PDB file of C-alpha atoms and ligand atoms in Angstrom:
ATOM      1  CA  MET A   1       0.000   0.000   0.000  1.00 38.00           C
ATOM      2  CA  SER A   2       1.368   3.432  -0.883  1.00 39.00           C
ATOM      3  CA  ALA A   3       1.948   5.981   1.864  1.00 40.00           C
ATOM      4  CA  ALA A   4      -0.693   8.284   0.378  1.00 41.00           C
ATOM      5  CA  ARG A   5      -3.346   5.572   0.422  1.00 40.00           C
ATOM      6  CA  SER A   6      -2.601   4.465   3.960  1.00 42.00           C
ATOM      7  CA  GLN A   7      -2.946   8.056   5.168  1.00 42.00           C
ATOM      8  CA  GLU A   8      -6.280   8.618   3.503  1.00 43.00           C
ATOM      9  CA  PRO A   9      -8.651   6.853   5.944  1.00 49.00           C
ATOM     10  CA  GLU A  10      -6.883   8.405   8.952  1.00 48.00           C
ATOM     11  CA  ALA A  11      -7.293  11.897   7.526  1.00 45.00           C
ATOM     12  CA  ARG A  12     -11.017  11.313   7.091  1.00 67.00           C
ATOM     13  CA  ARG A  13     -11.340  10.126  10.666  1.00 91.00           C
ATOM     14  CA  SER A  14      -9.798  13.025  12.494  1.00 96.00           C
ATOM     15  CA  ILE A  15     -10.748  16.665  12.328  1.00 96.00           C
ATOM     16  CA  SER A  16     -10.061  19.883  14.237  1.00 97.00           C
ATOM     17  CA  ILE A  17     -12.854  21.908  15.788  1.00 98.00           C
ATOM     18  CA  GLY A  18     -11.122  25.119  16.850  1.00 98.00           C
ATOM     19  CA  GLU A  19      -8.464  24.058  19.367  1.00 98.00           C
ATOM     20  CA  PHE A  20      -9.930  20.585  19.881  1.00 98.00           C
ATOM     21  CA  GLU A  21      -8.843  17.481  18.005  1.00 98.00           C
ATOM     22  CA  LEU A  22     -11.583  14.938  17.264  1.00 98.00           C
ATOM     23  CA  SER A  23     -10.951  11.310  16.270  1.00 98.00           C
ATOM     24  CA  ALA A  24     -13.687   8.925  15.108  1.00 98.00           C
ATOM     25  CA  ILE A  25     -13.064   5.493  16.607  1.00 97.00           C
ATOM     26  CA  GLN A  26     -15.268   2.442  16.313  1.00 97.00           C
ATOM     27  CA  ASP A  27     -16.098  -0.577  18.465  1.00 98.00           C
ATOM     28  CA  GLY A  28     -16.880  -2.300  15.159  1.00 97.00           C
ATOM     29  CA  ILE A  29     -19.933  -3.070  13.042  1.00 97.00           C
ATOM     30  CA  TYR A  30     -22.996  -4.862  14.414  1.00 97.00           C
ATOM     31  CA  ARG A  31     -26.275  -5.922  12.832  1.00 96.00           C
ATOM     32  CA  LEU A  32     -29.768  -4.530  13.289  1.00 96.00           C
ATOM     33  CA  ASP A  33     -33.097  -5.492  11.762  1.00 96.00           C
ATOM     34  CA  GLY A  34     -33.657  -3.175   8.791  1.00 97.00           C
ATOM     35  CA  GLY A  35     -37.357  -2.768   9.562  1.00 97.00           C
ATOM     36  CA  ALA A  36     -36.695  -1.722  13.155  1.00 97.00           C
ATOM     37  CA  PHE A  37     -33.877   0.589  12.035  1.00 97.00           C
ATOM     38  CA  PHE A  38     -36.132   2.538   9.640  1.00 97.00           C
ATOM     39  CA  GLY A  39     -39.449   2.412  11.504  1.00 96.00           C
ATOM     40  CA  VAL A  40     -42.454   3.382   9.384  1.00 94.00           C
ATOM     41  CA  VAL A  41     -40.346   3.953   6.257  1.00 96.00           C
ATOM     42  CA  PRO A  42     -41.201   1.280   3.646  1.00 97.00           C
ATOM     43  CA  LYS A  43     -38.407  -1.065   2.636  1.00 97.00           C
ATOM     44  CA  THR A  44     -38.827  -0.040  -0.995  1.00 97.00           C
ATOM     45  CA  LEU A  45     -37.492   3.385   0.076  1.00 97.00           C
ATOM     46  CA  TRP A  46     -34.813   2.545   2.657  1.00 97.00           C
ATOM     47  CA  SER A  47     -33.372  -0.298   0.586  1.00 96.00           C
ATOM     48  CA  LYS A  48     -32.255   2.308  -1.964  1.00 96.00           C
ATOM     49  CA  LYS A  49     -29.847   3.641   0.654  1.00 95.00           C
ATOM     50  CA  VAL A  50     -28.877   0.564   2.674  1.00 96.00           C
ATOM     51  CA  SER A  51     -28.784  -3.083   1.608  1.00 94.00           C
ATOM     52  CA  ALA A  52     -30.074  -5.809   3.894  1.00 97.00           C
ATOM     53  CA  ASP A  53     -28.881  -9.429   4.012  1.00 96.00           C
ATOM     54  CA  GLU A  54     -31.114 -12.510   3.582  1.00 96.00           C
ATOM     55  CA  ASN A  55     -32.345 -12.104   7.189  1.00 95.00           C
ATOM     56  CA  ASN A  56     -33.200  -8.418   6.612  1.00 97.00           C
ATOM     57  CA  LEU A  57     -30.256  -7.332   8.799  1.00 96.00           C
ATOM     58  CA  VAL A  58     -28.335  -4.160   7.995  1.00 97.00           C
ATOM     59  CA  PRO A  59     -24.815  -3.208   9.134  1.00 97.00           C
ATOM     60  CA  ALA A  60     -24.608  -0.493  11.796  1.00 97.00           C
ATOM     61  CA  GLY A  61     -21.515   1.156  13.283  1.00 98.00           C
ATOM     62  CA  LEU A  62     -20.713   1.408  16.985  1.00 98.00           C
ATOM     63  CA  ASN A  63     -19.160   4.845  16.701  1.00 98.00           C
ATOM     64  CA  SER A  64     -17.345   6.728  19.436  1.00 98.00           C
ATOM     65  CA  VAL A  65     -15.531  10.050  19.300  1.00 98.00           C
ATOM     66  CA  LEU A  66     -12.345  10.923  21.156  1.00 98.00           C
ATOM     67  CA  VAL A  67     -11.978  14.646  21.883  1.00 98.00           C
ATOM     68  CA  ARG A  68      -8.543  15.974  22.862  1.00 98.00           C
ATOM     69  CA  THR A  69      -8.973  19.479  24.261  1.00 98.00           C
ATOM     70  CA  GLY A  70      -5.291  19.906  25.104  1.00 97.00           C
ATOM     71  CA  GLU A  71      -6.128  19.525  28.808  1.00 97.00           C
ATOM     72  CA  LYS A  72      -8.522  16.594  28.846  1.00 98.00           C
ATOM     73  CA  ASN A  73      -9.091  13.438  26.845  1.00 98.00           C
ATOM     74  CA  ILE A  74     -12.822  12.920  26.504  1.00 98.00           C
ATOM     75  CA  LEU A  75     -14.456   9.775  25.161  1.00 98.00           C
ATOM     76  CA  ILE A  76     -17.998  10.102  23.829  1.00 98.00           C
ATOM     77  CA  GLU A  77     -19.886   6.779  23.908  1.00 98.00           C
ATOM     78  CA  THR A  78     -18.351   3.357  24.520  1.00 98.00           C
ATOM     79  CA  GLY A  79     -19.950   0.950  22.014  1.00 98.00           C
ATOM     80  CA  ALA A  80     -21.280  -2.506  22.854  1.00 98.00           C
ATOM     81  CA  GLY A  81     -18.269  -3.677  24.881  1.00 98.00           C
ATOM     82  CA  ASN A  82     -17.197  -7.262  25.499  1.00 98.00           C
ATOM     83  CA  LYS A  83     -19.738  -8.495  28.084  1.00 98.00           C
ATOM     84  CA  LEU A  84     -22.882  -9.120  26.028  1.00 98.00           C
ATOM     85  CA  PRO A  85     -24.943 -12.111  27.171  1.00 97.00           C
ATOM     86  CA  GLU A  86     -24.467 -14.999  24.719  1.00 97.00           C
ATOM     87  CA  LYS A  87     -27.875 -14.659  23.110  1.00 96.00           C
ATOM     88  CA  MET A  88     -27.424 -10.933  22.423  1.00 96.00           C
ATOM     89  CA  ALA A  89     -23.932 -11.537  21.046  1.00 97.00           C
ATOM     90  CA  GLN A  90     -25.439 -14.082  18.642  1.00 95.00           C
ATOM     91  CA  ILE A  91     -28.148 -11.700  17.461  1.00 93.00           C
ATOM     92  CA  PHE A  92     -26.156  -8.501  17.140  1.00 94.00           C
ATOM     93  CA  GLY A  93     -22.524  -9.660  16.956  1.00 95.00           C
ATOM     94  CA  GLN A  94     -19.929  -8.459  19.442  1.00 97.00           C
ATOM     95  CA  PRO A  95     -16.948  -6.964  17.606  1.00 97.00           C
ATOM     96  CA  ALA A  96     -15.392  -5.455  20.784  1.00 98.00           C
ATOM     97  CA  LYS A  97     -12.775  -3.348  18.984  1.00 98.00           C
ATOM     98  CA  LEU A  98     -12.948  -0.046  20.846  1.00 98.00           C
ATOM     99  CA  ILE A  99      -9.847  -0.408  23.029  1.00 98.00           C
ATOM    100  CA  GLU A 100      -7.788  -1.435  20.006  1.00 97.00           C
ATOM    101  CA  ALA A 101      -9.162   1.544  18.057  1.00 97.00           C
ATOM    102  CA  LEU A 102      -8.334   3.854  20.967  1.00 97.00           C
ATOM    103  CA  GLY A 103      -4.810   2.420  20.986  1.00 97.00           C
ATOM    104  CA  GLN A 104      -4.392   3.472  17.361  1.00 96.00           C
ATOM    105  CA  THR A 105      -4.816   7.096  18.453  1.00 96.00           C
ATOM    106  CA  GLY A 106      -1.899   6.601  20.858  1.00 96.00           C
ATOM    107  CA  LEU A 107      -4.046   6.483  24.007  1.00 97.00           C
ATOM    108  CA  GLY A 108      -4.946   3.733  26.451  1.00 98.00           C
ATOM    109  CA  PRO A 109      -7.779   3.379  28.998  1.00 98.00           C
ATOM    110  CA  ASP A 110      -5.680   5.131  31.691  1.00 98.00           C
ATOM    111  CA  ASP A 111      -5.450   8.270  29.541  1.00 98.00           C
ATOM    112  CA  ILE A 112      -9.194   8.955  29.437  1.00 98.00           C
ATOM    113  CA  ASP A 113     -10.293  11.726  31.834  1.00 98.00           C
ATOM    114  CA  ILE A 114     -13.987  11.924  30.985  1.00 99.00           C
ATOM    115  CA  VAL A 115     -16.530   9.520  29.458  1.00 99.00           C
ATOM    116  CA  ILE A 116     -19.896  10.864  28.270  1.00 99.00           C
ATOM    117  CA  ASN A 117     -22.748   8.469  27.400  1.00 99.00           C
ATOM    118  CA  SER A 118     -25.641   9.859  25.336  1.00 98.00           C
ATOM    119  CA  HIS A 119     -27.900   7.253  26.962  1.00 98.00           C
ATOM    120  CA  LEU A 120     -27.578   3.792  28.491  1.00 98.00           C
ATOM    121  CA  HIS A 121     -28.778   1.332  25.822  1.00 98.00           C
ATOM    122  CA  PHE A 122     -26.301  -1.567  25.630  1.00 98.00           C
ATOM    123  CA  ASP A 123     -24.811  -0.426  22.305  1.00 98.00           C
ATOM    124  CA  HIS A 124     -23.793   2.975  23.718  1.00 98.00           C
ATOM    125  CA  CYS A 125     -22.133   2.215  27.056  1.00 98.00           C
ATOM    126  CA  GLY A 126     -20.799  -1.361  26.781  1.00 98.00           C
ATOM    127  CA  TRP A 127     -17.150  -0.508  27.373  1.00 98.00           C
ATOM    128  CA  ASN A 128     -17.970   1.628  30.417  1.00 98.00           C
ATOM    129  CA  THR A 129     -17.050  -1.454  32.427  1.00 98.00           C
ATOM    130  CA  VAL A 130     -15.166  -4.722  32.027  1.00 98.00           C
ATOM    131  CA  ARG A 131     -15.417  -7.829  34.181  1.00 98.00           C
ATOM    132  CA  ARG A 132     -12.504  -8.560  36.495  1.00 97.00           C
ATOM    133  CA  ASN A 133     -12.773 -11.604  38.761  1.00 96.00           C
ATOM    134  CA  GLY A 134     -16.472 -11.798  37.989  1.00 94.00           C
ATOM    135  CA  LYS A 135     -17.097  -8.164  38.932  1.00 96.00           C
ATOM    136  CA  ALA A 136     -17.836  -5.240  36.598  1.00 98.00           C
ATOM    137  CA  VAL A 137     -15.278  -2.462  37.124  1.00 98.00           C
ATOM    138  CA  ALA A 138     -14.495   0.793  35.282  1.00 98.00           C
ATOM    139  CA  THR A 139     -12.663   0.231  31.984  1.00 98.00           C
ATOM    140  CA  PHE A 140     -11.323   3.779  32.273  1.00 98.00           C
ATOM    141  CA  PRO A 141     -10.133   3.870  35.881  1.00 98.00           C
ATOM    142  CA  LYS A 142      -9.276   7.586  36.061  1.00 98.00           C
ATOM    143  CA  ALA A 143     -12.349   8.833  34.199  1.00 98.00           C
ATOM    144  CA  GLN A 144     -15.444  10.546  35.498  1.00 98.00           C
ATOM    145  CA  TYR A 145     -18.505   9.322  33.589  1.00 99.00           C
ATOM    146  CA  TYR A 146     -21.588  11.440  32.745  1.00 99.00           C
ATOM    147  CA  VAL A 147     -25.190  10.578  31.833  1.00 98.00           C
ATOM    148  CA  GLN A 148     -28.618  12.085  32.582  1.00 98.00           C
ATOM    149  CA  GLU A 149     -30.167  11.025  35.890  1.00 98.00           C
ATOM    150  CA  GLY A 150     -33.543  10.562  34.139  1.00 98.00           C
ATOM    151  CA  GLU A 151     -31.972   8.093  31.719  1.00 98.00           C
ATOM    152  CA  TRP A 152     -30.465   6.058  34.570  1.00 98.00           C
ATOM    153  CA  LYS A 153     -33.811   5.987  36.370  1.00 98.00           C
ATOM    154  CA  HIS A 154     -35.570   4.927  33.154  1.00 97.00           C
ATOM    155  CA  ALA A 155     -33.065   2.066  32.781  1.00 97.00           C
ATOM    156  CA  HIS A 156     -34.463   0.668  36.027  1.00 97.00           C
ATOM    157  CA  GLU A 157     -38.133   1.221  35.192  1.00 96.00           C
ATOM    158  CA  GLY A 158     -38.503  -1.929  33.070  1.00 88.00           C
ATOM    159  CA  GLN A 159     -40.344  -0.280  30.195  1.00 89.00           C
ATOM    160  CA  ARG A 160     -40.723  -1.234  26.533  1.00 89.00           C
ATOM    161  CA  ASP A 161     -36.976  -0.979  25.850  1.00 92.00           C
ATOM    162  CA  ARG A 162     -35.904  -2.859  29.026  1.00 93.00           C
ATOM    163  CA  VAL A 163     -34.029  -5.547  27.028  1.00 92.00           C
ATOM    164  CA  SER A 164     -31.640  -2.826  25.846  1.00 96.00           C
ATOM    165  CA  TYR A 165     -30.374  -2.095  29.367  1.00 97.00           C
ATOM    166  CA  LEU A 166     -27.579  -4.088  31.032  1.00 97.00           C
ATOM    167  CA  HIS A 167     -27.169  -2.677  34.524  1.00 98.00           C
ATOM    168  CA  GLU A 168     -23.547  -3.750  34.970  1.00 98.00           C
ATOM    169  CA  ASN A 169     -22.593  -1.128  32.357  1.00 98.00           C
ATOM    170  CA  TYR A 170     -23.409   1.704  34.791  1.00 98.00           C
ATOM    171  CA  ASP A 171     -24.664   0.664  38.235  1.00 98.00           C
ATOM    172  CA  PRO A 172     -21.176  -0.154  39.608  1.00 98.00           C
ATOM    173  CA  LEU A 173     -20.037   3.328  38.494  1.00 98.00           C
ATOM    174  CA  VAL A 174     -23.031   5.063  40.059  1.00 98.00           C
ATOM    175  CA  GLU A 175     -22.417   3.167  43.306  1.00 98.00           C
ATOM    176  CA  SER A 176     -18.725   4.112  43.408  1.00 98.00           C
ATOM    177  CA  GLY A 177     -19.456   7.768  42.571  1.00 98.00           C
ATOM    178  CA  GLN A 178     -17.506   7.511  39.330  1.00 98.00           C
ATOM    179  CA  MET A 179     -20.644   8.266  37.282  1.00 98.00           C
ATOM    180  CA  THR A 180     -22.240  11.689  37.639  1.00 98.00           C
ATOM    181  CA  LEU A 181     -26.001  11.777  37.083  1.00 98.00           C
ATOM    182  CA  LEU A 182     -26.916  15.079  35.432  1.00 98.00           C
ATOM    183  CA  GLY A 183     -30.140  17.023  35.860  1.00 98.00           C
ATOM    184  CA  GLY A 184     -30.549  18.545  32.388  1.00 98.00           C
ATOM    185  CA  ASN A 185     -28.356  20.593  30.062  1.00 98.00           C
ATOM    186  CA  GLN A 186     -24.906  21.290  31.408  1.00 98.00           C
ATOM    187  CA  GLU A 187     -21.364  22.256  30.490  1.00 98.00           C
ATOM    188  CA  ILE A 188     -19.001  19.407  31.410  1.00 98.00           C
ATOM    189  CA  VAL A 189     -15.738  21.269  30.709  1.00 98.00           C
ATOM    190  CA  PRO A 190     -15.286  24.575  28.858  1.00 98.00           C
ATOM    191  CA  GLY A 191     -16.419  23.981  25.259  1.00 98.00           C
ATOM    192  CA  ILE A 192     -18.062  20.593  25.887  1.00 98.00           C
ATOM    193  CA  SER A 193     -21.694  20.519  26.943  1.00 98.00           C
ATOM    194  CA  VAL A 194     -24.658  18.157  26.896  1.00 98.00           C
ATOM    195  CA  GLU A 195     -28.192  18.896  25.808  1.00 98.00           C
ATOM    196  CA  VAL A 196     -31.261  16.726  26.338  1.00 98.00           C
ATOM    197  CA  LEU A 197     -33.116  15.972  23.095  1.00 98.00           C
ATOM    198  CA  PRO A 198     -36.082  13.682  23.748  1.00 98.00           C
ATOM    199  CA  GLY A 199     -37.489  11.209  21.244  1.00 98.00           C
ATOM    200  CA  HIS A 200     -35.374   8.065  21.215  1.00 98.00           C
ATOM    201  CA  THR A 201     -35.641   8.037  25.004  1.00 97.00           C
ATOM    202  CA  ARG A 202     -36.980  10.836  27.226  1.00 97.00           C
ATOM    203  CA  ASP A 203     -33.529  11.838  28.500  1.00 98.00           C
ATOM    204  CA  MET A 204     -31.121  11.076  25.686  1.00 98.00           C
ATOM    205  CA  GLN A 205     -28.462  13.783  25.558  1.00 98.00           C
ATOM    206  CA  ALA A 206     -26.515  15.087  22.586  1.00 98.00           C
ATOM    207  CA  ILE A 207     -22.922  16.189  23.142  1.00 98.00           C
ATOM    208  CA  LEU A 208     -21.992  19.610  21.783  1.00 98.00           C
ATOM    209  CA  ILE A 209     -18.374  20.570  21.156  1.00 98.00           C
ATOM    210  CA  GLN A 210     -17.543  24.235  20.580  1.00 98.00           C
ATOM    211  CA  SER A 211     -14.170  25.863  20.083  1.00 98.00           C
ATOM    212  CA  GLY A 212     -12.819  28.799  18.091  1.00 97.00           C
ATOM    213  CA  GLY A 213     -16.206  29.664  16.585  1.00 97.00           C
ATOM    214  CA  LYS A 214     -16.733  26.117  15.281  1.00 98.00           C
ATOM    215  CA  ALA A 215     -19.059  23.398  16.529  1.00 98.00           C
ATOM    216  CA  ALA A 216     -19.665  19.670  16.272  1.00 98.00           C
ATOM    217  CA  CYS A 217     -22.498  17.648  17.763  1.00 98.00           C
ATOM    218  CA  TYR A 218     -22.697  13.947  18.625  1.00 98.00           C
ATOM    219  CA  ILE A 219     -26.418  13.620  17.958  1.00 98.00           C
ATOM    220  CA  SER A 220     -26.580   9.935  18.916  1.00 98.00           C
ATOM    221  CA  ASP A 221     -29.782   7.976  18.232  1.00 98.00           C
ATOM    222  CA  LEU A 222     -31.769  11.105  17.402  1.00 98.00           C
ATOM    223  CA  ILE A 223     -30.228  10.864  13.876  1.00 98.00           C
ATOM    224  CA  PRO A 224     -28.377   7.529  13.967  1.00 98.00           C
ATOM    225  CA  THR A 225     -26.937   7.479  10.423  1.00 98.00           C
ATOM    226  CA  SER A 226     -26.630   9.634   7.323  1.00 97.00           C
ATOM    227  CA  ALA A 227     -29.584   7.628   5.904  1.00 97.00           C
ATOM    228  CA  HIS A 228     -31.856   8.983   8.689  1.00 98.00           C
ATOM    229  CA  LEU A 229     -31.673  12.722   7.957  1.00 98.00           C
ATOM    230  CA  GLU A 230     -35.310  13.248   6.893  1.00 97.00           C
ATOM    231  CA  LEU A 231     -37.543  14.365   9.750  1.00 96.00           C
ATOM    232  CA  ASN A 232     -39.847  11.309   9.752  1.00 95.00           C
ATOM    233  CA  TRP A 233     -37.184   8.670   9.018  1.00 97.00           C
ATOM    234  CA  ALA A 234     -37.109   7.647  12.673  1.00 96.00           C
ATOM    235  CA  MET A 235     -36.280   4.268  14.156  1.00 97.00           C
ATOM    236  CA  ALA A 236     -38.984   1.892  15.426  1.00 96.00           C
ATOM    237  CA  PHE A 237     -36.897   1.744  18.640  1.00 95.00           C
ATOM    238  CA  ASP A 238     -37.814   5.371  19.446  1.00 96.00           C
ATOM    239  CA  LEU A 239     -40.061   5.567  22.497  1.00 96.00           C
ATOM    240  CA  TYR A 240     -41.455   9.002  21.523  1.00 97.00           C
ATOM    241  CA  PRO A 241     -41.395   9.207  17.698  1.00 96.00           C
ATOM    242  CA  LEU A 242     -43.334  12.495  17.493  1.00 97.00           C
ATOM    243  CA  GLU A 243     -40.786  14.080  19.836  1.00 98.00           C
ATOM    244  CA  THR A 244     -38.002  12.725  17.630  1.00 98.00           C
ATOM    245  CA  ILE A 245     -39.398  14.865  14.808  1.00 98.00           C
ATOM    246  CA  GLU A 246     -39.633  17.960  17.050  1.00 98.00           C
ATOM    247  CA  SER A 247     -36.111  17.453  18.419  1.00 98.00           C
ATOM    248  CA  ARG A 248     -34.743  17.000  14.893  1.00 98.00           C
ATOM    249  CA  LYS A 249     -36.397  20.280  13.821  1.00 98.00           C
ATOM    250  CA  ARG A 250     -34.834  22.055  16.794  1.00 98.00           C
ATOM    251  CA  TYR A 251     -31.456  20.541  16.025  1.00 98.00           C
ATOM    252  CA  TYR A 252     -31.458  21.430  12.331  1.00 98.00           C
ATOM    253  CA  SER A 253     -32.621  24.996  13.063  1.00 98.00           C
ATOM    254  CA  ARG A 254     -29.225  25.582  14.640  1.00 98.00           C
ATOM    255  CA  ALA A 255     -26.950  22.958  13.075  1.00 98.00           C
ATOM    256  CA  ILE A 256     -27.646  23.891   9.444  1.00 98.00           C
ATOM    257  CA  PRO A 257     -27.246  27.710   9.577  1.00 97.00           C
ATOM    258  CA  GLU A 258     -24.342  27.519  12.039  1.00 98.00           C
ATOM    259  CA  LEU A 259     -22.535  24.791  10.018  1.00 97.00           C
ATOM    260  CA  TRP A 260     -22.187  22.279  12.844  1.00 98.00           C
ATOM    261  CA  LEU A 261     -20.433  19.019  12.105  1.00 98.00           C
ATOM    262  CA  THR A 262     -22.990  16.255  12.804  1.00 98.00           C
ATOM    263  CA  MET A 263     -21.482  13.052  14.223  1.00 98.00           C
ATOM    264  CA  PHE A 264     -23.369   9.788  13.628  1.00 98.00           C
ATOM    265  CA  THR A 265     -23.554   7.064  16.261  1.00 98.00           C
ATOM    266  CA  HIS A 266     -24.475   4.106  13.998  1.00 98.00           C
ATOM    267  CA  ASP A 267     -23.367   4.993  10.478  1.00 97.00           C
ATOM    268  CA  PRO A 268     -21.167   2.076   9.365  1.00 96.00           C
ATOM    269  CA  GLU A 269     -19.060   4.229   7.028  1.00 94.00           C
ATOM    270  CA  MET A 270     -19.580   7.918   7.639  1.00 94.00           C
ATOM    271  CA  PRO A 271     -18.621   9.072  11.138  1.00 96.00           C
ATOM    272  CA  TRP A 272     -19.613  12.674  10.451  1.00 97.00           C
ATOM    273  CA  GLY A 273     -20.615  15.306   7.930  1.00 97.00           C
ATOM    274  CA  TYR A 274     -22.441  18.628   7.454  1.00 97.00           C
ATOM    275  CA  VAL A 275     -26.219  18.487   6.988  1.00 98.00           C
ATOM    276  CA  GLU A 276     -27.544  20.903   4.366  1.00 97.00           C
ATOM    277  CA  ARG A 277     -30.714  21.522   2.384  1.00 96.00           C
ATOM    278  CA  ASN A 278     -30.270  21.149  -1.352  1.00 95.00           C
ATOM    279  CA  ASP A 279     -32.061  23.339  -3.931  1.00 95.00           C
ATOM    280  CA  SER A 280     -35.241  21.259  -3.681  1.00 94.00           C
ATOM    281  CA  GLY A 281     -35.254  21.520   0.148  1.00 92.00           C
ATOM    282  CA  LYS A 282     -34.147  17.937   0.755  1.00 94.00           C
ATOM    283  CA  LEU A 283     -31.777  17.242   3.646  1.00 97.00           C
ATOM    284  CA  VAL A 284     -28.418  16.027   2.345  1.00 96.00           C
ATOM    285  CA  LEU A 285     -24.991  15.382   3.803  1.00 95.00           C
ATOM    286  CA  ARG A 286     -21.807  17.135   2.724  1.00 93.00           C
ATOM    287  CA  THR A 287     -18.722  15.241   3.831  1.00 88.00           C
TER     288      THR A 287
HETATM  289 ZN1   ZN B   1     -30.527   3.658  21.869  1.00 54.22          ZN
END
């Protein structure tokens, strides 16, 4: 492989936002049911963008973002991890590549100062903990973790999405005080803040990164991939689909005019891009 070619993917997967350096890292690709992934959208439409296998499964990325502010190393989202129960691992796959991907940026688990989870479904916080001697302990021992308190409470309510919650991904951290439960929108460190955008769950938070007049937003499951840009292309997993549409409108009303970089949690190929409206008013991605 030529030097130019080997540099190409790396260049696409890191970007500067003002003084911050962002790297897209991935826990790997897993599989989701295409019908569930695209909700009420007919397959004749979504299959033009994404191809399903013989079991109607589509590939989805487990995408994290590393933010280096110069003072802190911040990890947004921790994939599906390596502790899935056997049945879930069979259904979804368990690539478990995040620590290796982090290593390729030159950092190890000890170097992470802050972990932010958008919400606590298993495919967003799996590497929060690892099992040692049968006990779940922090994968990132020096990090403080952040999630919304409402999301943590919901995880214990046993509602429609209860199968998506694995308590050992967060309860040991809450008990030890290593996970901070937030009560709404908040700045975590200068330039990095969280904002609650309901729809997928009531308390899912997006992570907003602002530096030097530029901005990027990890929008998580509110807009999971670049194939989900249209307002009503929402996932069947969403607990409050009408609120998904309202939250998307609110997001685009700022992200499009202010040229925010939108970061996708489950896009298998495209970690980020700029959402725009084309001449006919359709939402499109510029990468
Ligand atoms: Zn989710």
